[in-house]
Amino acid sequence: MRRLLFAVLALNLMFILPLWWRYSDISLYLVAWEALIIAPVMLLLPPGLMRRLVGIALVAWALLATLANVGTAATHMAFARPFNIYLDVPLLRAVYHLLVGNVGQLLALCAMVAGIALLLGSVWGLLRLLLPAASYSVKRLSGGVALALLLVGTTGAALELSGVRPVDSARVPLINTTRFQWQQITDTHAARLAFSEELENSPIEAQSLPGLEGRNVLLTYIESYGITALDDPRYSGVLLPTLTEMQERLEARDLFVVSGLLDAPIRGGQSWLAHATLLSGRWIDNQLWYRLMLNSGHSTLVDDFSVTGQRTLNVMPAITMAWPEGEAYGFDQIFAAKDIDYAGPALHWVTMPDQFTLDYAQRNLMGEGPLFAQIALISSHAPWTPILPVIEDWSLIGDGQIFAPWETAGDPPEVLWQEIERIRDHYAWSVDYSVKVTGRWAERVVDDNTLMIALGDHQAAPLITGDDASAAVPVHIISGDPALLEPFLARGFVPGTLPPLEPTEDVPRMSELRHWLQADFAEP
């Protein structure tokens, strides 16, 4: 009897706990009907090869479904979307490197080992419960209880699947998860074929942009800078004054700025998908599309500016490992972390502060003819600690040693991330820092011959934005030549640094920007 009850309880918890994490409402999910079916079936089957095979198959199924539910809880928290087996398994490597950057390699390895140990322990424990020794025999009372549980579980599951819910807090998570993931696999595979056909049959050709010939075009991404930073009262009190000051300082230097919104393809992470979307003019919202696009030799903005006559440059301070994708874009030069002469400290995941990255680009990479540069800023990437001040005298930045005092400033991530409101405060402050240094840099490098596009790469995770936040990101276009900004005003942008704060479903996609540039600057 105890074995039966332990097995039912263990399976029920295994199926239900990930749902508690995902939905944060225990009352919705208390009973998994499958637990009342699997445990009795296994204990009622006679010992032998058949029971072992059935037991291994059921445990494997239960484990895969549970891992998928854990994955959905995690991807929803990080990216505001469900887990997709077809697309997300390759991201495990990125998760590991994110852990290393935030808590160090030792703790990251310990976390991974602990996860594997928990997985193996769960498998071993379930097999022990569901496959007792051959000498084990079901007593009459235990057999009667098992049959009763089997009847209740089968009836409840049948009613649930037919659309009748006999118990409000009872579900069939094993079956629901399996059906959902299988549907995702079939839908994603079909979409993959359609996307591959689209890449082959409807290419976007490289196009010269005479209207930008001889100009510097600076494409600058601000990490996790979404519209929530401006329209949510928790953050707007920090960011809006900064945008007002930025506009005043730009105007004082006879620089013009217009702002708008674009819809990002992702939320919470995977910034490279936003970069790929903007550069390619295609909607790239998952890793598979990203690989297909790069492998296809699809043209991008890099090609557009190459044929226009610009030197093309990619500055990626977050890249710390081999990055063959960068070469696939065809940039003339790529500056990853190891290629940038930074002598200051790493600041947890952030390899170098944004102000250093921008100063280094200005001092070492610009000034050799017209340039198209993509620069990815990272100081506003989680874990959002420490918070740096803006160094007003840029001549002091040098090789970055000036940032040494901030290596141990503030709480480390493992302390900060114990309090959700402190996390949100640090998010606002870190984005504020990145926006400020971007504005200050614009004052230094933008002139009549420059078009600077500064935008967020994506919204932050739902922990910061809430579950139903828009995917829109602010875009600021800056130039000393107002004629370069007129096409953006015609596209719905507004003068100043404050974009419209009431986005609708009609917010243009980030992929539209390449098409706009091709259409609006096709003439001198």
Coordinates of C-alpha atoms in Angstrom, one line a residue:
M1 CA 0.0 0.0 0.0
R2 CA 2.8 2.5 0.9
R3 CA 4.6 1.8 -2.3
L4 CA 1.4 2.5 -4.3
L5 CA 0.8 5.8 -2.5
F6 CA 4.4 6.9 -2.7
A7 CA 4.4 6.2 -6.4
V8 CA 1.2 8.2 -7.0
L9 CA 2.5 11.1 -4.9
A10 CA 5.9 11.1 -6.6
L11 CA 4.4 11.0 -10.1
N12 CA 1.8 13.7 -9.2
L13 CA 4.5 16.0 -7.9
M14 CA 6.7 15.4 -10.9
F15 CA 3.9 16.4 -13.3
I16 CA 2.5 19.3 -11.2
L17 CA 5.6 21.1 -9.8
P18 CA 6.7 22.6 -13.2
L19 CA 3.1 24.0 -13.7
W20 CA 3.3 25.7 -10.3
W21 CA 6.5 27.4 -11.4
R22 CA 5.0 28.4 -14.7
Y23 CA 1.6 29.7 -13.6
S24 CA 2.4 30.7 -10.0
D25 CA -1.0 29.5 -8.9
I26 CA -1.0 26.2 -6.9
S27 CA -4.8 26.0 -6.8
L28 CA -5.1 25.5 -10.5
Y29 CA -3.0 22.3 -10.5
L30 CA -3.3 19.8 -7.7
V31 CA -4.0 16.5 -9.4
A32 CA -2.5 14.9 -12.5
W33 CA -4.9 12.1 -13.6
E34 CA -2.0 10.2 -15.2
A35 CA -0.4 9.6 -11.8
L36 CA -3.5 7.8 -10.8
I37 CA -3.2 5.6 -13.9
I38 CA 0.5 4.9 -14.2
A39 CA 1.3 3.8 -10.6
P40 CA -1.6 1.3 -10.3
V41 CA -0.9 -0.2 -13.8
M42 CA 2.7 -0.8 -13.0
L43 CA 2.0 -2.4 -9.6
L44 CA -0.7 -4.6 -11.0
L45 CA 1.3 -5.9 -14.0
P46 CA 2.9 -9.3 -13.3
P47 CA 6.7 -9.3 -12.8
G48 CA 8.7 -10.0 -16.0
L49 CA 10.1 -8.6 -19.1
M50 CA 6.9 -6.9 -20.2
R51 CA 6.6 -5.0 -16.9
R52 CA 10.2 -3.8 -17.2
L53 CA 9.7 -2.6 -20.7
V54 CA 6.5 -0.8 -19.9
G55 CA 8.0 0.7 -16.8
I56 CA 11.1 2.0 -18.7
A57 CA 8.9 3.4 -21.5
L58 CA 6.5 5.2 -19.0
V59 CA 9.3 6.6 -17.0
A60 CA 11.1 7.9 -20.1
W61 CA 7.8 9.5 -21.3
A62 CA 7.1 11.0 -17.9
L63 CA 10.6 12.4 -17.7
L64 CA 10.6 13.9 -21.2
A65 CA 7.3 15.6 -20.6
T66 CA 8.4 16.9 -17.2
L67 CA 11.6 18.3 -18.7
A68 CA 9.5 20.0 -21.4
N69 CA 7.3 21.6 -18.7
V70 CA 10.4 22.8 -16.8
G71 CA 11.7 24.1 -20.1
T72 CA 8.4 26.0 -20.7
A73 CA 8.5 27.5 -17.3
A74 CA 12.1 28.7 -17.9
T75 CA 11.6 30.0 -21.4
H76 CA 8.5 31.8 -20.4
M77 CA 10.3 33.5 -17.5
A78 CA 13.3 34.4 -19.8
F79 CA 11.7 34.9 -23.3
A80 CA 7.9 35.1 -22.7
R81 CA 7.2 32.0 -24.9
P82 CA 6.8 28.3 -24.5
F83 CA 9.7 25.8 -24.8
N84 CA 10.0 24.2 -28.3
I85 CA 12.0 21.0 -28.4
Y86 CA 12.6 21.5 -32.1
L87 CA 14.3 24.8 -31.6
D88 CA 15.5 25.2 -28.0
V89 CA 17.7 22.2 -27.2
P90 CA 20.7 23.9 -28.9
L91 CA 20.3 26.8 -26.4
L92 CA 21.6 24.7 -23.5
R93 CA 25.1 25.7 -24.4
A94 CA 24.2 29.4 -24.3
V95 CA 22.5 28.9 -20.9
Y96 CA 25.7 27.4 -19.6
H97 CA 27.9 30.3 -20.8
L98 CA 25.4 32.8 -19.3
L99 CA 25.7 31.0 -16.0
V100 CA 29.5 31.2 -16.2
G101 CA 29.4 34.9 -16.9
N102 CA 27.1 35.6 -14.0
V103 CA 28.3 33.2 -11.2
G104 CA 31.7 31.9 -12.4
Q105 CA 32.7 28.6 -14.0
L106 CA 32.8 26.6 -10.7
L107 CA 29.3 27.5 -9.6
A108 CA 28.0 27.0 -13.2
L109 CA 29.6 23.5 -13.3
C110 CA 28.1 22.7 -9.9
A111 CA 24.7 23.8 -11.1
M112 CA 24.9 21.7 -14.2
V113 CA 26.2 18.7 -12.3
A114 CA 23.4 19.1 -9.7
G115 CA 20.9 19.2 -12.5
I116 CA 22.2 16.1 -14.0
A117 CA 22.3 14.3 -10.6
L118 CA 18.7 15.4 -9.9
L119 CA 17.7 14.0 -13.3
L120 CA 19.4 10.7 -12.8
G121 CA 18.1 10.4 -9.2
S122 CA 14.6 11.0 -10.4
V123 CA 14.9 8.3 -13.0
W124 CA 16.4 5.8 -10.5
G125 CA 13.8 6.7 -7.8
L126 CA 10.8 6.2 -10.2
L127 CA 12.1 3.0 -11.5
R128 CA 12.6 1.7 -8.0
L129 CA 9.0 2.6 -7.1
L130 CA 7.4 1.4 -10.3
L131 CA 9.5 -1.8 -10.8
P132 CA 9.7 -3.6 -7.4
A133 CA 11.7 -6.8 -7.0
A134 CA 10.3 -9.9 -8.6
S135 CA 9.4 -11.2 -5.1
Y136 CA 7.1 -8.3 -4.5
S137 CA 3.4 -9.2 -4.6
V138 CA 0.4 -7.1 -4.5
K139 CA -1.8 -7.8 -1.5
R140 CA -5.5 -8.0 -1.7
L141 CA -6.1 -4.6 -0.1
S142 CA -3.4 -2.9 -2.1
G143 CA -4.8 -4.5 -5.3
G144 CA -8.2 -3.2 -4.5
V145 CA -7.0 0.3 -3.8
A146 CA -4.9 0.2 -7.0
L147 CA -7.9 -0.8 -9.1
A148 CA -10.0 1.9 -7.5
L149 CA -7.3 4.6 -8.2
L150 CA -7.0 3.2 -11.8
L151 CA -10.7 3.5 -12.3
V152 CA -10.8 7.1 -10.9
G153 CA -7.8 8.2 -12.9
T154 CA -9.0 6.7 -16.1
T155 CA -12.5 8.2 -15.7
G156 CA -11.1 11.6 -14.8
A157 CA -8.7 11.6 -17.7
A158 CA -11.3 10.5 -20.2
L159 CA -13.7 13.2 -19.0
E160 CA -11.0 15.9 -19.1
L161 CA -10.0 14.9 -22.7
S162 CA -13.6 15.0 -23.8
G163 CA -14.0 18.6 -22.5
V164 CA -15.6 17.9 -19.2
R165 CA -13.6 18.8 -16.1
P166 CA -14.9 16.8 -13.1
V167 CA -12.4 18.4 -10.7
D168 CA -11.4 22.0 -11.2
S169 CA -7.8 21.5 -10.1
A170 CA -7.1 18.3 -12.0
R171 CA -5.5 18.1 -15.4
V172 CA -3.7 15.7 -17.8
P173 CA -0.3 17.4 -18.0
L174 CA 1.5 14.4 -19.4
I175 CA -0.9 14.1 -22.3
N176 CA -1.3 17.9 -22.8
T177 CA 2.4 18.5 -22.9
T178 CA 3.0 15.6 -25.3
R179 CA 0.3 16.8 -27.7
F180 CA 1.6 20.4 -27.5
Q181 CA 5.2 19.5 -28.2
W182 CA 4.3 17.2 -31.0
Q183 CA 2.2 19.9 -32.6
Q184 CA 5.1 22.3 -32.3
I185 CA 7.5 19.8 -33.9
T186 CA 5.2 19.3 -36.9
D187 CA 4.3 23.0 -37.2
T188 CA 8.0 24.1 -36.9
H189 CA 9.1 21.5 -39.4
A190 CA 6.5 22.7 -41.9
A191 CA 7.5 26.3 -41.2
R192 CA 11.2 25.4 -41.7
L193 CA 10.4 24.0 -45.2
A194 CA 8.4 27.1 -46.0
F195 CA 11.1 29.5 -44.8
S196 CA 13.8 27.6 -46.7
E197 CA 11.7 27.9 -49.9
E198 CA 11.1 31.6 -49.2
L199 CA 14.9 32.2 -48.9
E200 CA 15.5 30.4 -52.1
N201 CA 12.6 31.7 -54.2
S202 CA 12.2 35.3 -52.9
P203 CA 15.7 36.6 -52.2
I204 CA 16.3 40.2 -51.0
E205 CA 19.1 41.4 -53.3
A206 CA 21.9 43.6 -52.1
Q207 CA 21.2 47.2 -53.2
S208 CA 23.4 50.3 -53.3
L209 CA 22.1 53.2 -51.2
P210 CA 23.3 56.3 -53.0
G211 CA 21.5 58.6 -50.5
L212 CA 24.0 57.4 -47.9
E213 CA 27.0 57.2 -50.1
G214 CA 30.1 58.7 -48.4
R215 CA 28.3 58.8 -45.0
N216 CA 29.1 57.1 -41.7
V217 CA 26.2 54.9 -40.6
L218 CA 26.3 53.8 -37.0
L219 CA 23.9 51.0 -36.0
T220 CA 24.1 50.8 -32.2
Y221 CA 22.1 48.3 -30.1
I222 CA 21.2 49.0 -26.5
E223 CA 20.8 45.7 -24.6
S224 CA 17.3 45.1 -23.1
Y225 CA 16.1 48.6 -23.9
G226 CA 12.4 48.0 -24.5
I227 CA 9.4 50.3 -24.4
T228 CA 8.7 49.1 -20.9
A229 CA 11.7 51.2 -19.8
L230 CA 9.7 54.3 -20.9
D231 CA 6.0 53.5 -20.3
D232 CA 6.2 51.6 -17.0
P233 CA 6.2 53.9 -13.9
R234 CA 8.7 51.6 -12.2
Y235 CA 11.3 52.6 -14.8
S236 CA 10.1 55.8 -16.6
G237 CA 11.0 58.0 -13.7
V238 CA 14.7 57.1 -14.3
L239 CA 14.7 57.0 -18.1
L240 CA 12.4 59.9 -19.2
P241 CA 14.6 62.6 -17.6
T242 CA 17.6 61.1 -19.3
L243 CA 15.9 61.2 -22.7
T244 CA 14.9 64.9 -22.1
E245 CA 18.5 65.7 -21.2
M246 CA 19.8 63.8 -24.2
Q247 CA 17.6 65.8 -26.5
E248 CA 18.7 69.1 -25.0
R249 CA 22.4 68.2 -25.3
L250 CA 22.0 67.1 -28.9
E251 CA 20.2 70.3 -29.9
A252 CA 22.9 72.4 -28.2
R253 CA 25.3 70.8 -30.6
D254 CA 23.1 71.4 -33.6
L255 CA 22.2 67.7 -33.9
F256 CA 18.8 66.5 -34.8
V257 CA 17.0 63.4 -33.5
V258 CA 13.7 61.6 -34.3
S259 CA 12.3 58.6 -32.5
G260 CA 9.9 55.7 -33.1
L261 CA 9.2 52.1 -32.3
L262 CA 10.0 48.8 -33.9
D263 CA 8.7 45.4 -33.0
A264 CA 11.5 43.0 -32.0
P265 CA 11.4 39.3 -32.9
I266 CA 12.3 38.1 -29.4
R267 CA 12.1 39.1 -25.7
G268 CA 14.4 38.6 -22.8
G269 CA 17.4 37.3 -24.7
Q270 CA 18.9 35.9 -27.9
S271 CA 20.0 39.4 -29.1
W272 CA 21.6 37.9 -32.2
L273 CA 18.2 37.1 -33.6
A274 CA 17.3 40.8 -33.4
H275 CA 20.5 41.7 -35.1
A276 CA 19.9 39.1 -37.8
T277 CA 16.3 40.4 -38.3
L278 CA 17.4 44.0 -38.8
L279 CA 20.4 43.2 -41.0
S280 CA 18.6 40.7 -43.2
G281 CA 15.2 42.3 -43.6
R282 CA 13.7 38.9 -42.6
W283 CA 11.8 38.0 -39.5
I284 CA 14.3 35.8 -37.6
D285 CA 12.7 34.8 -34.3
N286 CA 14.4 31.5 -33.6
Q287 CA 17.8 29.8 -33.8
L288 CA 16.8 27.6 -36.7
W289 CA 15.7 30.5 -38.9
Y290 CA 19.0 32.2 -38.0
R291 CA 21.1 29.2 -39.2
L292 CA 19.1 28.8 -42.4
M293 CA 19.4 32.5 -43.2
L294 CA 23.2 32.5 -42.7
N295 CA 23.8 29.2 -44.5
S296 CA 21.7 30.4 -47.5
G297 CA 24.1 33.3 -48.2
H298 CA 21.2 35.7 -47.9
S299 CA 22.3 39.3 -48.5
T300 CA 22.1 41.8 -45.6
L301 CA 22.6 45.5 -44.8
V302 CA 26.3 44.6 -44.7
D303 CA 26.2 43.9 -48.4
D304 CA 24.1 47.0 -49.1
F305 CA 26.7 49.2 -47.5
S306 CA 29.6 47.3 -49.1
V307 CA 28.2 48.0 -52.6
T308 CA 27.5 51.6 -51.5
G309 CA 31.2 52.0 -50.7
Q310 CA 31.3 51.9 -46.9
R311 CA 33.9 50.0 -44.9
T312 CA 31.9 47.5 -42.8
L313 CA 32.7 46.9 -39.2
N314 CA 31.1 44.8 -36.4
V315 CA 32.0 45.5 -32.7
M316 CA 30.8 42.7 -30.4
P317 CA 32.2 42.9 -26.9
A318 CA 30.0 40.1 -25.7
I319 CA 31.5 37.5 -28.1
T320 CA 34.2 35.5 -26.1
M321 CA 34.3 32.3 -28.2
A322 CA 34.7 31.4 -31.8
W323 CA 31.9 33.1 -33.8
P324 CA 31.8 31.8 -37.4
E325 CA 28.4 33.4 -37.9
G326 CA 30.1 36.8 -37.8
E327 CA 32.1 35.9 -40.8
A328 CA 29.0 34.7 -42.7
Y329 CA 27.7 38.3 -42.6
G330 CA 30.7 39.4 -44.6
F331 CA 31.9 42.3 -42.4
D332 CA 35.2 43.7 -43.5
Q333 CA 36.3 43.6 -39.8
I334 CA 34.9 42.0 -36.7
F335 CA 36.0 43.1 -33.2
A336 CA 35.0 40.5 -30.6
A337 CA 36.1 40.8 -26.9
K338 CA 39.6 39.4 -27.6
D339 CA 40.2 41.9 -30.4
I340 CA 39.5 44.9 -28.2
D341 CA 42.4 46.2 -26.1
Y342 CA 40.6 46.4 -22.8
A343 CA 42.7 46.3 -19.6
G344 CA 40.0 46.9 -17.1
P345 CA 38.0 44.2 -15.2
A346 CA 35.1 42.1 -16.4
L347 CA 31.9 43.1 -14.6
H348 CA 30.2 39.7 -14.1
W349 CA 28.7 38.8 -17.5
V350 CA 29.7 42.1 -19.0
T351 CA 33.1 41.9 -20.5
M352 CA 33.6 45.7 -20.7
P353 CA 31.5 48.8 -20.0
D354 CA 29.6 50.4 -22.8
Q355 CA 31.4 53.7 -22.5
F356 CA 34.8 52.0 -23.1
T357 CA 33.4 50.1 -26.1
L358 CA 32.1 53.3 -27.7
D359 CA 35.3 55.3 -26.9
Y360 CA 37.5 52.5 -28.2
A361 CA 35.4 52.4 -31.5
Q362 CA 35.8 56.2 -31.9
R363 CA 39.6 56.3 -31.1
N364 CA 40.6 53.2 -33.0
L365 CA 38.1 52.1 -35.6
M366 CA 36.6 55.3 -37.1
G367 CA 38.1 57.9 -39.4
E368 CA 39.3 55.8 -42.4
G369 CA 36.6 56.8 -44.9
P370 CA 32.9 56.2 -44.8
L371 CA 31.9 53.5 -42.4
F372 CA 29.0 51.2 -41.6
A373 CA 29.4 49.9 -38.1
Q374 CA 27.2 47.6 -36.0
I375 CA 28.0 48.0 -32.3
A376 CA 26.3 45.9 -29.7
L377 CA 26.3 47.4 -26.2
I378 CA 26.0 45.1 -23.2
S379 CA 26.2 47.0 -19.9
S380 CA 22.4 46.8 -19.6
H381 CA 22.4 42.9 -19.9
A382 CA 21.4 40.9 -16.8
P383 CA 22.5 40.6 -14.0
W384 CA 22.5 44.5 -14.0
T385 CA 25.2 44.8 -11.4
P386 CA 27.4 46.8 -10.8
I387 CA 25.9 50.2 -11.9
L388 CA 28.6 52.5 -13.4
P389 CA 28.6 56.2 -13.6
V390 CA 29.2 58.1 -16.8
I391 CA 32.7 59.4 -17.0
E392 CA 32.3 63.0 -18.3
D393 CA 36.0 63.3 -19.3
W394 CA 36.3 60.7 -22.0
S395 CA 40.1 61.3 -22.2
L396 CA 40.4 59.5 -18.8
I397 CA 39.0 56.2 -20.2
G398 CA 42.2 55.1 -21.9
D399 CA 42.6 51.3 -21.8
G400 CA 39.8 50.8 -19.3
Q401 CA 41.8 50.5 -16.1
I402 CA 39.8 53.4 -14.7
F403 CA 36.9 51.0 -14.3
A404 CA 38.8 48.8 -11.8
P405 CA 37.0 50.2 -8.7
W406 CA 33.7 48.9 -9.9
E407 CA 34.9 45.3 -10.2
T408 CA 33.7 44.6 -6.7
A409 CA 31.2 47.5 -6.4
G410 CA 27.6 46.7 -5.4
D411 CA 26.2 43.3 -4.5
P412 CA 27.1 40.3 -6.6
P413 CA 24.3 38.7 -8.7
E414 CA 23.7 35.9 -6.2
V415 CA 22.8 38.5 -3.6
L416 CA 21.0 41.0 -5.8
W417 CA 18.8 38.4 -7.3
Q418 CA 17.2 37.4 -4.0
E419 CA 15.0 40.5 -4.1
I420 CA 12.8 41.1 -7.1
E421 CA 12.3 44.9 -6.6
R422 CA 16.0 45.4 -6.3
I423 CA 16.5 43.6 -9.6
R424 CA 14.0 45.9 -11.2
D425 CA 15.8 49.0 -9.8
H426 CA 19.1 47.8 -11.1
Y427 CA 17.6 47.1 -14.5
A428 CA 16.4 50.7 -14.8
W429 CA 19.7 52.1 -13.6
S430 CA 21.7 49.9 -16.0
V431 CA 19.6 50.8 -19.1
D432 CA 19.8 54.5 -18.0
Y433 CA 23.6 54.2 -18.0
S434 CA 23.6 52.7 -21.5
V435 CA 21.3 55.3 -22.9
K436 CA 23.3 58.1 -21.3
V437 CA 26.6 57.0 -22.7
T438 CA 25.0 56.4 -26.1
G439 CA 23.7 60.0 -26.1
R440 CA 27.0 61.4 -24.9
W441 CA 28.9 59.4 -27.6
A442 CA 26.5 60.7 -30.3
E443 CA 27.5 64.2 -29.3
R444 CA 31.1 63.3 -30.0
V445 CA 30.8 61.4 -33.3
V446 CA 27.7 62.5 -35.1
D447 CA 28.0 65.3 -37.6
D448 CA 26.4 66.4 -40.9
N449 CA 27.9 63.4 -42.6
T450 CA 26.7 60.8 -40.1
L451 CA 23.5 58.8 -39.6
M452 CA 23.3 57.1 -36.2
I453 CA 20.6 54.5 -35.5
A454 CA 20.4 53.7 -31.8
L455 CA 17.8 51.2 -30.7
G456 CA 16.9 48.5 -28.2
D457 CA 17.6 44.9 -29.2
H458 CA 14.6 43.5 -27.3
Q459 CA 12.5 43.9 -24.3
A460 CA 13.8 42.5 -21.0
A461 CA 12.4 39.3 -19.5
P462 CA 8.9 39.1 -18.1
L463 CA 10.3 39.4 -14.6
I464 CA 10.9 43.0 -15.6
T465 CA 8.2 43.8 -18.1
G466 CA 5.3 41.6 -17.0
D467 CA 3.8 38.8 -19.1
D468 CA 1.8 40.9 -21.5
A469 CA 4.2 43.6 -22.4
S470 CA 4.6 44.8 -26.0
A471 CA 7.6 43.6 -27.9
A472 CA 8.3 47.1 -29.1
V473 CA 11.7 48.8 -28.7
P474 CA 12.6 52.5 -28.9
V475 CA 14.6 53.7 -31.9
H476 CA 16.5 57.0 -32.0
I477 CA 17.8 58.3 -35.3
I478 CA 20.4 61.1 -35.0
S479 CA 22.2 63.2 -37.6
G480 CA 23.6 66.7 -38.1
D481 CA 21.8 66.7 -41.5
P482 CA 18.0 67.0 -41.0
A483 CA 17.5 65.8 -44.6
L484 CA 18.6 62.3 -43.5
L485 CA 15.8 62.2 -40.9
E486 CA 13.0 63.2 -43.2
P487 CA 12.3 59.7 -44.5
F488 CA 11.9 58.4 -40.9
L489 CA 9.4 61.2 -40.1
A490 CA 7.5 60.1 -43.2
R491 CA 7.5 56.6 -41.7
G492 CA 5.8 57.7 -38.5
F493 CA 8.7 58.7 -36.3
V494 CA 8.4 61.9 -34.3
P495 CA 10.9 64.7 -33.5
G496 CA 12.9 64.3 -30.3
T497 CA 14.1 61.5 -28.2
L498 CA 10.7 60.3 -26.9
P499 CA 8.9 57.8 -29.1
P500 CA 5.1 57.3 -29.0
L501 CA 4.4 55.5 -25.8
E502 CA 1.1 53.9 -26.9
P503 CA 2.1 51.2 -29.3
T504 CA -0.6 49.4 -31.2
E505 CA -0.6 46.2 -33.2
D506 CA 0.6 48.3 -36.1
V507 CA 4.1 48.8 -34.8
P508 CA 6.4 48.1 -37.7
R509 CA 8.6 45.0 -37.5
M510 CA 12.3 45.4 -37.0
S511 CA 12.8 43.6 -40.3
E512 CA 11.3 46.6 -42.1
L513 CA 14.2 48.9 -41.4
R514 CA 16.4 47.4 -44.1
H515 CA 13.5 47.7 -46.6
W516 CA 13.0 51.4 -45.6
L517 CA 16.7 52.2 -46.1
Q518 CA 16.6 50.5 -49.5
A519 CA 13.5 52.4 -50.5
D520 CA 14.3 55.8 -49.0
F521 CA 18.0 56.1 -49.9
A522 CA 17.9 54.5 -53.3
E523 CA 18.5 58.0 -54.8
P524 CA 21.4 60.4 -54.1

